[in-house]
Coordinates of C-alpha atoms in Angstrom, one line a residue:
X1 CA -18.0 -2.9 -26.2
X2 CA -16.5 0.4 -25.5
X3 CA -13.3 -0.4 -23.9
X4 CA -13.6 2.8 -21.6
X5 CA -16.3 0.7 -19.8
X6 CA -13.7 -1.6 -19.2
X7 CA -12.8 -1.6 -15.1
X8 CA -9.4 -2.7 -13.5
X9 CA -8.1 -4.1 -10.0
X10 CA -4.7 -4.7 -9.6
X11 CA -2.4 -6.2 -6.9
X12 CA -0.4 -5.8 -3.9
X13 CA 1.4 -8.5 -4.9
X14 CA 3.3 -7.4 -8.2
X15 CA 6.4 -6.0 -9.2
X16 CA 6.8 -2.4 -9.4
X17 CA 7.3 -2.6 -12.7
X18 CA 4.3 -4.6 -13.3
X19 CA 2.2 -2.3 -11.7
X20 CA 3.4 0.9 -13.5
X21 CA 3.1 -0.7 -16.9
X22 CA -0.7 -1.6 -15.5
X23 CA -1.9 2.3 -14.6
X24 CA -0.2 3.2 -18.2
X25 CA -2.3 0.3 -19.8
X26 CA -5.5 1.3 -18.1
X27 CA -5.1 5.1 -18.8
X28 CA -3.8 5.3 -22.0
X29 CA -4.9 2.2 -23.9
X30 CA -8.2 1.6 -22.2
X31 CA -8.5 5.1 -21.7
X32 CA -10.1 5.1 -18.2
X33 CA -9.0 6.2 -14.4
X34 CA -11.1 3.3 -12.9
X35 CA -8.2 1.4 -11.9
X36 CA -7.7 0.5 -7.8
X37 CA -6.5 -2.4 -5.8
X38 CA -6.9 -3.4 -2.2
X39 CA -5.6 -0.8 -0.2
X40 CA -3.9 -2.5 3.3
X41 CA -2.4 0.6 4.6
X42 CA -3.5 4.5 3.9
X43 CA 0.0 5.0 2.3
X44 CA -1.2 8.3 0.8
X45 CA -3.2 9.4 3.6
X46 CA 0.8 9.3 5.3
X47 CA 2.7 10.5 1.9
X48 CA -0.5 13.5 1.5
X49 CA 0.3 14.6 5.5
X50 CA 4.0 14.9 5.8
X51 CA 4.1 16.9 2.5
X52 CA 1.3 19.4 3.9
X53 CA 4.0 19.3 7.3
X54 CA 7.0 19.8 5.3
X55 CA 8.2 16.6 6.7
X56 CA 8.5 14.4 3.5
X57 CA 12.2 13.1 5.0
X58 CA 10.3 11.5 8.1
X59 CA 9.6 7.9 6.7
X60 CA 11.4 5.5 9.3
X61 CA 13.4 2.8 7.5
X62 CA 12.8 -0.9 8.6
X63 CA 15.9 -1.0 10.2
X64 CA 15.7 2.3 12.3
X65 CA 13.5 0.6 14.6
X66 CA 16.0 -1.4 15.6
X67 CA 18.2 2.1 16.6
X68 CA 15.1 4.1 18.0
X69 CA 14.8 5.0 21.7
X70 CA 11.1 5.0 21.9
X71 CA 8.2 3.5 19.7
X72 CA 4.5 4.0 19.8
X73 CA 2.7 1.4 18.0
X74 CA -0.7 2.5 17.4
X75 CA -3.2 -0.5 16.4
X76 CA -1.8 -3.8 14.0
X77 CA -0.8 -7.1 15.3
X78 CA 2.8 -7.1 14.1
X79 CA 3.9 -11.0 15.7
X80 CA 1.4 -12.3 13.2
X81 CA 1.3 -9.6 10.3
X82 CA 4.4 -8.4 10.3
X83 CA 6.7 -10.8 11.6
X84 CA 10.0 -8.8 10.8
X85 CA 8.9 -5.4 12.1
X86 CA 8.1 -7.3 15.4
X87 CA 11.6 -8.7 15.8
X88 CA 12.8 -5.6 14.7
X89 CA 10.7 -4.1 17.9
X90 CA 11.5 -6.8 20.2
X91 CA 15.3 -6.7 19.8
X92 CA 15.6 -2.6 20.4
X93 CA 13.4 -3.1 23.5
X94 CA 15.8 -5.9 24.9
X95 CA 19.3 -4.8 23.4
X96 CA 18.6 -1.6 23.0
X97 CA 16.4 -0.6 26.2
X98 CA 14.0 1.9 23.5
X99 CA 10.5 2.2 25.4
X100 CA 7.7 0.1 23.4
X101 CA 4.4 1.7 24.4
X102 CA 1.2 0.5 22.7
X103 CA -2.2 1.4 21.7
X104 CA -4.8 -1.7 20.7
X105 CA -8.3 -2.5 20.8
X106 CA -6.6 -6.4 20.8
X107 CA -4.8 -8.0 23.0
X108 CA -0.9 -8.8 21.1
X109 CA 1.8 -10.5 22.1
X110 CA 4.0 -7.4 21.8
X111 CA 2.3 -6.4 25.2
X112 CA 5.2 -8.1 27.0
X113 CA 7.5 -5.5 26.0
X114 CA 5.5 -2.5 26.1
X115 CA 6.2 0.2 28.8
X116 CA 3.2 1.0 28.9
X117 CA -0.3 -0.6 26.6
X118 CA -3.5 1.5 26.2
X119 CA -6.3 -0.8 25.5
X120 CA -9.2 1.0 23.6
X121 CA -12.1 -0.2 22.8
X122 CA -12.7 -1.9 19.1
X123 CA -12.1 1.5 16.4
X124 CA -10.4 3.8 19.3
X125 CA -7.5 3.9 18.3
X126 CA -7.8 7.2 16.0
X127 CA -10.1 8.9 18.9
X128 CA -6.9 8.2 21.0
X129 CA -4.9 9.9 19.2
X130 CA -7.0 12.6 18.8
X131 CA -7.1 12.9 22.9
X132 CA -3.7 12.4 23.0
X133 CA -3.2 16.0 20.5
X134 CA -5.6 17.2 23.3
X135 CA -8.3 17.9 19.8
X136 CA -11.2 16.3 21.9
X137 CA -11.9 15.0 25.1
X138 CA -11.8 10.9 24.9
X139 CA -15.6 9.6 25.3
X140 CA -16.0 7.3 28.7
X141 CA -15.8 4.4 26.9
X142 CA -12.6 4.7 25.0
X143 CA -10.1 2.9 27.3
X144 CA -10.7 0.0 28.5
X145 CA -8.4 0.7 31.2
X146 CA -8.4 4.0 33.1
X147 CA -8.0 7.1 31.1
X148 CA -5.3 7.9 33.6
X149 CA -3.3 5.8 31.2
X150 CA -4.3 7.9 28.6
X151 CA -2.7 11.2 30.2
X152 CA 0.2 8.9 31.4
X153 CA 1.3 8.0 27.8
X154 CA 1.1 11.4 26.8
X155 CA 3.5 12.6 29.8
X156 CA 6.0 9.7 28.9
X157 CA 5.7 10.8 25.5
X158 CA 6.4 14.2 25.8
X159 CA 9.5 13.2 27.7
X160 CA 10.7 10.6 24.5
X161 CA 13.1 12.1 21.4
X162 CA 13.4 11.0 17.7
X163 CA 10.2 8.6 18.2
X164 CA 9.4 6.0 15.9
X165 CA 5.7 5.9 14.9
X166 CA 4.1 2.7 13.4
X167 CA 0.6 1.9 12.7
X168 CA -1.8 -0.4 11.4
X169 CA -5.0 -0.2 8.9
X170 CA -7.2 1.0 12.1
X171 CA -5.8 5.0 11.5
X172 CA -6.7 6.0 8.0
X173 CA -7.7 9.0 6.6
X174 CA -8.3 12.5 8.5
X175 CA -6.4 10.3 11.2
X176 CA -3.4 10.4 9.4
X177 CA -3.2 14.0 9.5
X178 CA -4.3 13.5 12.9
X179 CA -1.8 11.9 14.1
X180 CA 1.2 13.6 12.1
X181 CA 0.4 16.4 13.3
X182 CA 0.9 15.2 16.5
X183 CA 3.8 12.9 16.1
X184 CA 5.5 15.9 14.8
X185 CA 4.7 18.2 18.0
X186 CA 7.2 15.4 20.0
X187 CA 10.2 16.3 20.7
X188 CA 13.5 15.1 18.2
X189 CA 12.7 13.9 15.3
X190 CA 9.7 12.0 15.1
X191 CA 9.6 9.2 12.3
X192 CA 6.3 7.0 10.6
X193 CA 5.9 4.0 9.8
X194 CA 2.2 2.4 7.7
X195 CA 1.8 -1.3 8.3
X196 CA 0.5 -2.8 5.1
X197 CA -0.2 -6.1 4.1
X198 CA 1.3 -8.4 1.1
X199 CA 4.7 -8.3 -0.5
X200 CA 4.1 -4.6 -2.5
X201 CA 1.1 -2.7 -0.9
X202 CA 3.2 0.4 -0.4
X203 CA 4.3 -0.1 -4.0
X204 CA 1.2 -0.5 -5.5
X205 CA 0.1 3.2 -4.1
X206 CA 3.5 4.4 -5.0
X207 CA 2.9 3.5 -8.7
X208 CA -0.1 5.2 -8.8
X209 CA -2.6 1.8 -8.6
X210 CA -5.8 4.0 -7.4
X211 CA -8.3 5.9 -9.3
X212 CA -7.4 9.7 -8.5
X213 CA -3.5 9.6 -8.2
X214 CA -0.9 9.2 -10.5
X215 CA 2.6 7.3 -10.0
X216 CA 4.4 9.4 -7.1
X217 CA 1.2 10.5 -6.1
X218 CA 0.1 13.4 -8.1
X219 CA -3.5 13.8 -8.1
X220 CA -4.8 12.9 -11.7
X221 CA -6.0 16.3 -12.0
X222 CA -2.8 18.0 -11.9
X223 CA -2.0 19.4 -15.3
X224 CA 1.8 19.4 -15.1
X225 CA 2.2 16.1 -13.3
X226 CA -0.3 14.5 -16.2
X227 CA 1.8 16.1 -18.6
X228 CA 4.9 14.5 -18.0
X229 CA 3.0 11.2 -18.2
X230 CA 1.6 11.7 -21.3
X231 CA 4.9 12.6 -22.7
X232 CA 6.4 9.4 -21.6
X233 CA 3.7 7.6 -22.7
X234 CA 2.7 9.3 -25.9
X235 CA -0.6 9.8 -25.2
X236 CA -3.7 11.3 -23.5
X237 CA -4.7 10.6 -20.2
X238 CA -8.1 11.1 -19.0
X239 CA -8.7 14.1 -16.3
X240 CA -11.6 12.8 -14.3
X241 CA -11.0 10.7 -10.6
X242 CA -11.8 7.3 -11.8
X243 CA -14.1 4.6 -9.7
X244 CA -12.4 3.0 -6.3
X245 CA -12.6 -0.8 -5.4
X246 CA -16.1 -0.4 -4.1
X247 CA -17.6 1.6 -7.1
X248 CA -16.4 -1.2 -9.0
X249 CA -18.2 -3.6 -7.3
X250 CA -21.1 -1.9 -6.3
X251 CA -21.1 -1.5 -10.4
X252 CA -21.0 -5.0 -11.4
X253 CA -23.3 -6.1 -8.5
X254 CA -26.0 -3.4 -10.3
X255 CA -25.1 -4.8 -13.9
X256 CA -23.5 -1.3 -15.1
X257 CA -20.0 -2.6 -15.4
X258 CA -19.7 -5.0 -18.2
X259 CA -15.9 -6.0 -18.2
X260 CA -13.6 -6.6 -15.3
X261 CA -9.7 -6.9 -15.4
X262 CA -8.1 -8.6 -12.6
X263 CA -4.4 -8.9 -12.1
X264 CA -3.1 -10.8 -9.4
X265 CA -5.9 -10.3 -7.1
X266 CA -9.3 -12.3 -5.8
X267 CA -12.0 -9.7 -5.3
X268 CA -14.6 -12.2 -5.4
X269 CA -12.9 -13.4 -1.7
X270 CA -11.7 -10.4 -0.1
X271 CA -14.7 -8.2 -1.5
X272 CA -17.3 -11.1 -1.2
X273 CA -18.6 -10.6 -4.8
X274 CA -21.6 -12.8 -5.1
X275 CA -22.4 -15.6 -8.1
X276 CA -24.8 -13.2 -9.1
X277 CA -23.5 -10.3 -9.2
X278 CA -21.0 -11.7 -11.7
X279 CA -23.0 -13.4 -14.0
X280 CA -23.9 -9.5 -14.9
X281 CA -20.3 -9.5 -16.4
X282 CA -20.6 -9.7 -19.9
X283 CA -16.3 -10.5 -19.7
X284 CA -13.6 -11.5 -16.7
X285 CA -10.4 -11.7 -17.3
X286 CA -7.9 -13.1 -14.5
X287 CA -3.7 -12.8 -14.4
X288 CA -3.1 -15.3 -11.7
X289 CA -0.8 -17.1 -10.4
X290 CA -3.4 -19.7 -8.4
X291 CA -7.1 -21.3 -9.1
X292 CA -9.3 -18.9 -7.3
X293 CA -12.6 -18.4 -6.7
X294 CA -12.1 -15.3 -8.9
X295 CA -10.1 -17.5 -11.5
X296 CA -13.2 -19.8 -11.5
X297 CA -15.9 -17.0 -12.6
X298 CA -13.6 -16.2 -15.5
X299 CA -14.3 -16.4 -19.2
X300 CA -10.2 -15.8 -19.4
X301 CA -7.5 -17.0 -17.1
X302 CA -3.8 -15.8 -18.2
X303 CA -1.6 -18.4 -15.9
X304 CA 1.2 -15.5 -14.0
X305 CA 4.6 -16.3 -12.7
X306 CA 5.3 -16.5 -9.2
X307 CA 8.1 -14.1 -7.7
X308 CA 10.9 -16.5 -8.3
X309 CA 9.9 -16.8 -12.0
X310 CA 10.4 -13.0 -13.0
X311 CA 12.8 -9.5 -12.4
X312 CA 11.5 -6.9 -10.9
X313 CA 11.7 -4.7 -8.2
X314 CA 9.2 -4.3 -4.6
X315 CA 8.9 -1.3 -2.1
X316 CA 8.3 -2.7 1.4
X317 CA 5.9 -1.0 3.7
X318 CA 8.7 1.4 5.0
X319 CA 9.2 2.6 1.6
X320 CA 12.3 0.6 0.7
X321 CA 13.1 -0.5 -2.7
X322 CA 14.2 -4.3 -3.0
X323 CA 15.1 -6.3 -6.4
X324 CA 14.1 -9.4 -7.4
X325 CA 16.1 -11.7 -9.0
X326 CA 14.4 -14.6 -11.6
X327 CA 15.9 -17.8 -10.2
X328 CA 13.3 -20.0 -12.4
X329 CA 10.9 -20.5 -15.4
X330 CA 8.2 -22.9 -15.7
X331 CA 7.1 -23.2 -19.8
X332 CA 3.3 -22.1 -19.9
X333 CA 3.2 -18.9 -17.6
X334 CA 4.5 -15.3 -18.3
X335 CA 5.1 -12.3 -16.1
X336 CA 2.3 -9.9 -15.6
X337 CA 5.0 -7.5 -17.6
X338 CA 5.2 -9.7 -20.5
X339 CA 1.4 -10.3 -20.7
X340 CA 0.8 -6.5 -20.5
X341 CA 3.3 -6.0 -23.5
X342 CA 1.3 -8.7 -25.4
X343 CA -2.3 -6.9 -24.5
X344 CA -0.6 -3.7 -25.8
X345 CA 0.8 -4.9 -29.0
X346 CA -3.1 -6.9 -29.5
X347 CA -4.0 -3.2 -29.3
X348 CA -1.6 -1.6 -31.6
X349 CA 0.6 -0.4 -29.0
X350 CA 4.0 -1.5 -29.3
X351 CA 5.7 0.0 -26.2
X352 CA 9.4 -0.3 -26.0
X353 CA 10.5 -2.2 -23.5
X354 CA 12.5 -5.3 -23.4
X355 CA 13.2 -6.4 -19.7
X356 CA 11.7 -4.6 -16.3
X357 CA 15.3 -2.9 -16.1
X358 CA 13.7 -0.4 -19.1
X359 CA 10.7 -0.2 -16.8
X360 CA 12.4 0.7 -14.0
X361 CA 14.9 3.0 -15.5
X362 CA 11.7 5.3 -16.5
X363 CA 10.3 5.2 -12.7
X364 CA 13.6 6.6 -11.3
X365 CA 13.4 9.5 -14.1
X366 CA 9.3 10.3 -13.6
X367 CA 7.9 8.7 -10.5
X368 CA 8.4 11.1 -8.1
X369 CA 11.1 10.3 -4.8
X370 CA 12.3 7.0 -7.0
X371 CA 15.3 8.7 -7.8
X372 CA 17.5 5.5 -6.9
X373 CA 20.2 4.4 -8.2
X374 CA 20.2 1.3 -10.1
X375 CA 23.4 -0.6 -9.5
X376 CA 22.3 -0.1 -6.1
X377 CA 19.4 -2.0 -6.3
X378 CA 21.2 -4.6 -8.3
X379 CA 23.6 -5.8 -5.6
X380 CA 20.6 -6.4 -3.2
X381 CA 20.6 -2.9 -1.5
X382 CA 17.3 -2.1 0.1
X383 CA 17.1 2.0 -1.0
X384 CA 14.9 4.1 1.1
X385 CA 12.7 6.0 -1.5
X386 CA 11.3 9.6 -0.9
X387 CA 7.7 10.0 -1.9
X388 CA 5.9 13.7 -2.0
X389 CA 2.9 14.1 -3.4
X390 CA -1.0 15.6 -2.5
X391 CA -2.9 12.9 -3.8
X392 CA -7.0 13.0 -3.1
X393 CA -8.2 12.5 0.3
X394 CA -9.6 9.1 0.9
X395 CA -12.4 8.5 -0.8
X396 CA -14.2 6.8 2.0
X397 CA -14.6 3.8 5.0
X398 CA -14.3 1.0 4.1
X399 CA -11.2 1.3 1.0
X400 CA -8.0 0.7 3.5
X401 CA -8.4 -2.7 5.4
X402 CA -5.8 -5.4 6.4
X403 CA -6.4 -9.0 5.5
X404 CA -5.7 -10.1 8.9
X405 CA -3.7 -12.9 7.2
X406 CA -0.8 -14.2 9.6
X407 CA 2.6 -15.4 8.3
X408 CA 0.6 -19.0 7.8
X409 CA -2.9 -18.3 6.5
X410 CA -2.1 -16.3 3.5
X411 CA -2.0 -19.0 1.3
X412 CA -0.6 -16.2 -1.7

């Protein structure tokens, strides 16, 4: 089987480190670009508008929210998703007196804090925005309430500084741009904030885990950034855009994808992959950490360590790089690091590195707005990275939705 036939998912879940060394072993060893993972938030949808607005400085920290005057969270449930950015909101509305207003097609519990909550019907929340920047009249049935409240947030709005903007899986795409545009229109300094799922979603799209963007997000396309790549890596990289989440299943539900890597992730759930559909797979193999359905479709299942098993680092959903420190090791398992360095060397790669400090210490020389310092990271700083990039425009509905998982219901 020609290993370029060979398709990839990763995870939201893994290391930084893991997830870098996973796009190098797609591209270079398998020799293919289809490599994607769920997507949670449109993290370069955000990174793709503030570089066309020359605002690439206006991520919003996790802890600015707590410091901000006024925030405007459009869509998301954070009490259940994101239980830390909702204390975070909760404690500057009540210590701090910042302004909480709201748009949701839901009813959340941060609603007792708002100033003011804009209930849209279910998917309104980007035509809101949209009427907000005044770029089309809002249809009859957008709020739920009276569109007086529509013209009332904007007012109040317009009277806020240095807002902090935070949204959910609902404004993706053109409504990224969209509501940048906007955001940046309000007076101060107006800061974002996506809302993604899982333990490393923003770091999965910063290491370049999707099918038409390299790590840092430059599109695969663009010579000079594939260059430097292919130095580091000593070898080529392929040119073309490579097959997103729902190619790749569309493919093995039509029997044209014959082999399916799966790190760390359980397609067959989230994606609803049917029995069928992957009996057409001629080979699945599964990194994971727990029996799955996607673990029970396998002809391979490589046991993975949890979190507390390995080193690594993380980049939380504000764009915040965390380390993780291996407290643990069960006999049996291995890192998804160590088991890519073992599929490498079955390959006649030998790549050198010896722990995920080497891994690291070549993201902060190529991975664009990783510059961080390591000893930093190594005392249990949390360093704001700087990401810059044009990567593709999204490829379509349907790639960028949130689990909906609470803080209980995860189970991963």
């Amino acid at each position: 089987m020609d290993r370029k036939q060979s398709r990839v998912i990763g995870s939201n879940r893994k290391t930084n480190e893991e997830n870098y060394l996973l796009g190098r072993f797609t591209r270079t060893i398998l020799g293919t670009n289809n490599l994607d993972h769920h997507r949670t938030a449109d993290y370069s949808s955000l990174v793709r508008a503030l570089t066309e607005s020359q605002a690439a400085d206006r991520h919003a920290a996790m802890e600015d929210i707590l410091d901000a005057s006024s925030i405007l969270l459009v869509g998301n449930d954070p009490s259940h998703q994101h239980p830390l950015a909702a204390y975070q909101i909760r404690q500057a509305v009540q210590r701090q007196g910042a302004r909480l207003y709201v748009i949701n097609h839901q009813e959340i519990k941060l609603r007792r804090q708002s100033s003011l909550y804009l209930s849209v019907r279910p998917r309104g929340e980007a035509e809101a925005i949209r009427a907000l920047a005044g770029a089309e009249t809002p249809s009859a049935d957008l709020a739920v309430d009276e569109v007086d409240t529509l013209n009332s947030l904007r007012e109040k709005l317009q009277k806020e500084s240095d807002t902090i903007i935070i949204f959910g899986d609902e404004i993706q795409g053109a409504a990224v741009r969209d509501l940048v545009r906007w955001g940046l229109s309000l007076p101060g300094r107006t800061r974002f904030i996506a809302l993604g799922d899982y333990a490393n979603s923003r770091g999965a799209a910063d290491m370049g885990v999707l099918p038409g963007a390299l790590p840092g997000y430059s599109p695969i396309t663009d010579d000079a950034a594939r260059g430097s790549f292919e130095s580091a890596w000593q070898a080529k990289i392929p040119v073309s855009h490579g097959l997103n989440l729902l190619q790749i299943v569309g493919g093995i539900g039509t029997g044209q994808i014959k082999a399916l890597l799966v790190f760390g992730s359980n397609p067959v759930k989230t994606l609803k992959i049917s029995k069928e559909s992957l009996s057409k797979l001629a080979f699945l193999m599964v990194a994971e950490l727990f029996p799955t359905e996607t673990t029970e479709a396998a002809d391979v299942v490589l046991p993975a360590t949890s979190f507390a098993e390995k080193s690594g680092t993380v980049t939380n959903t504000c764009g915040q790089v965390q380390a993780l420190k291996k407290t643990m090791r069960k006999a049996g398992t291995r890192s998804d690091l160590e088991i890519l360095l073992v599929l490498a060397r079955l390959f006649d790669h030998k790549w050198n590195y010896q722990s995920a400090d080497d891994v690291m210490r070549e993201i902060i020389a190529k991975v664009f707005g990783y510059a961080v310092l390591l000893p930093s990271l190594l005392v249990g700083r949390a360093i704001p990275t700087r990401p810059q990039g044009m990567p593709p425009e999204l490829e379509g509905a349907g790639l960028v939705f949130s689990s909906r998982d609470s803080l209980f219901t995860s189970g991963q």
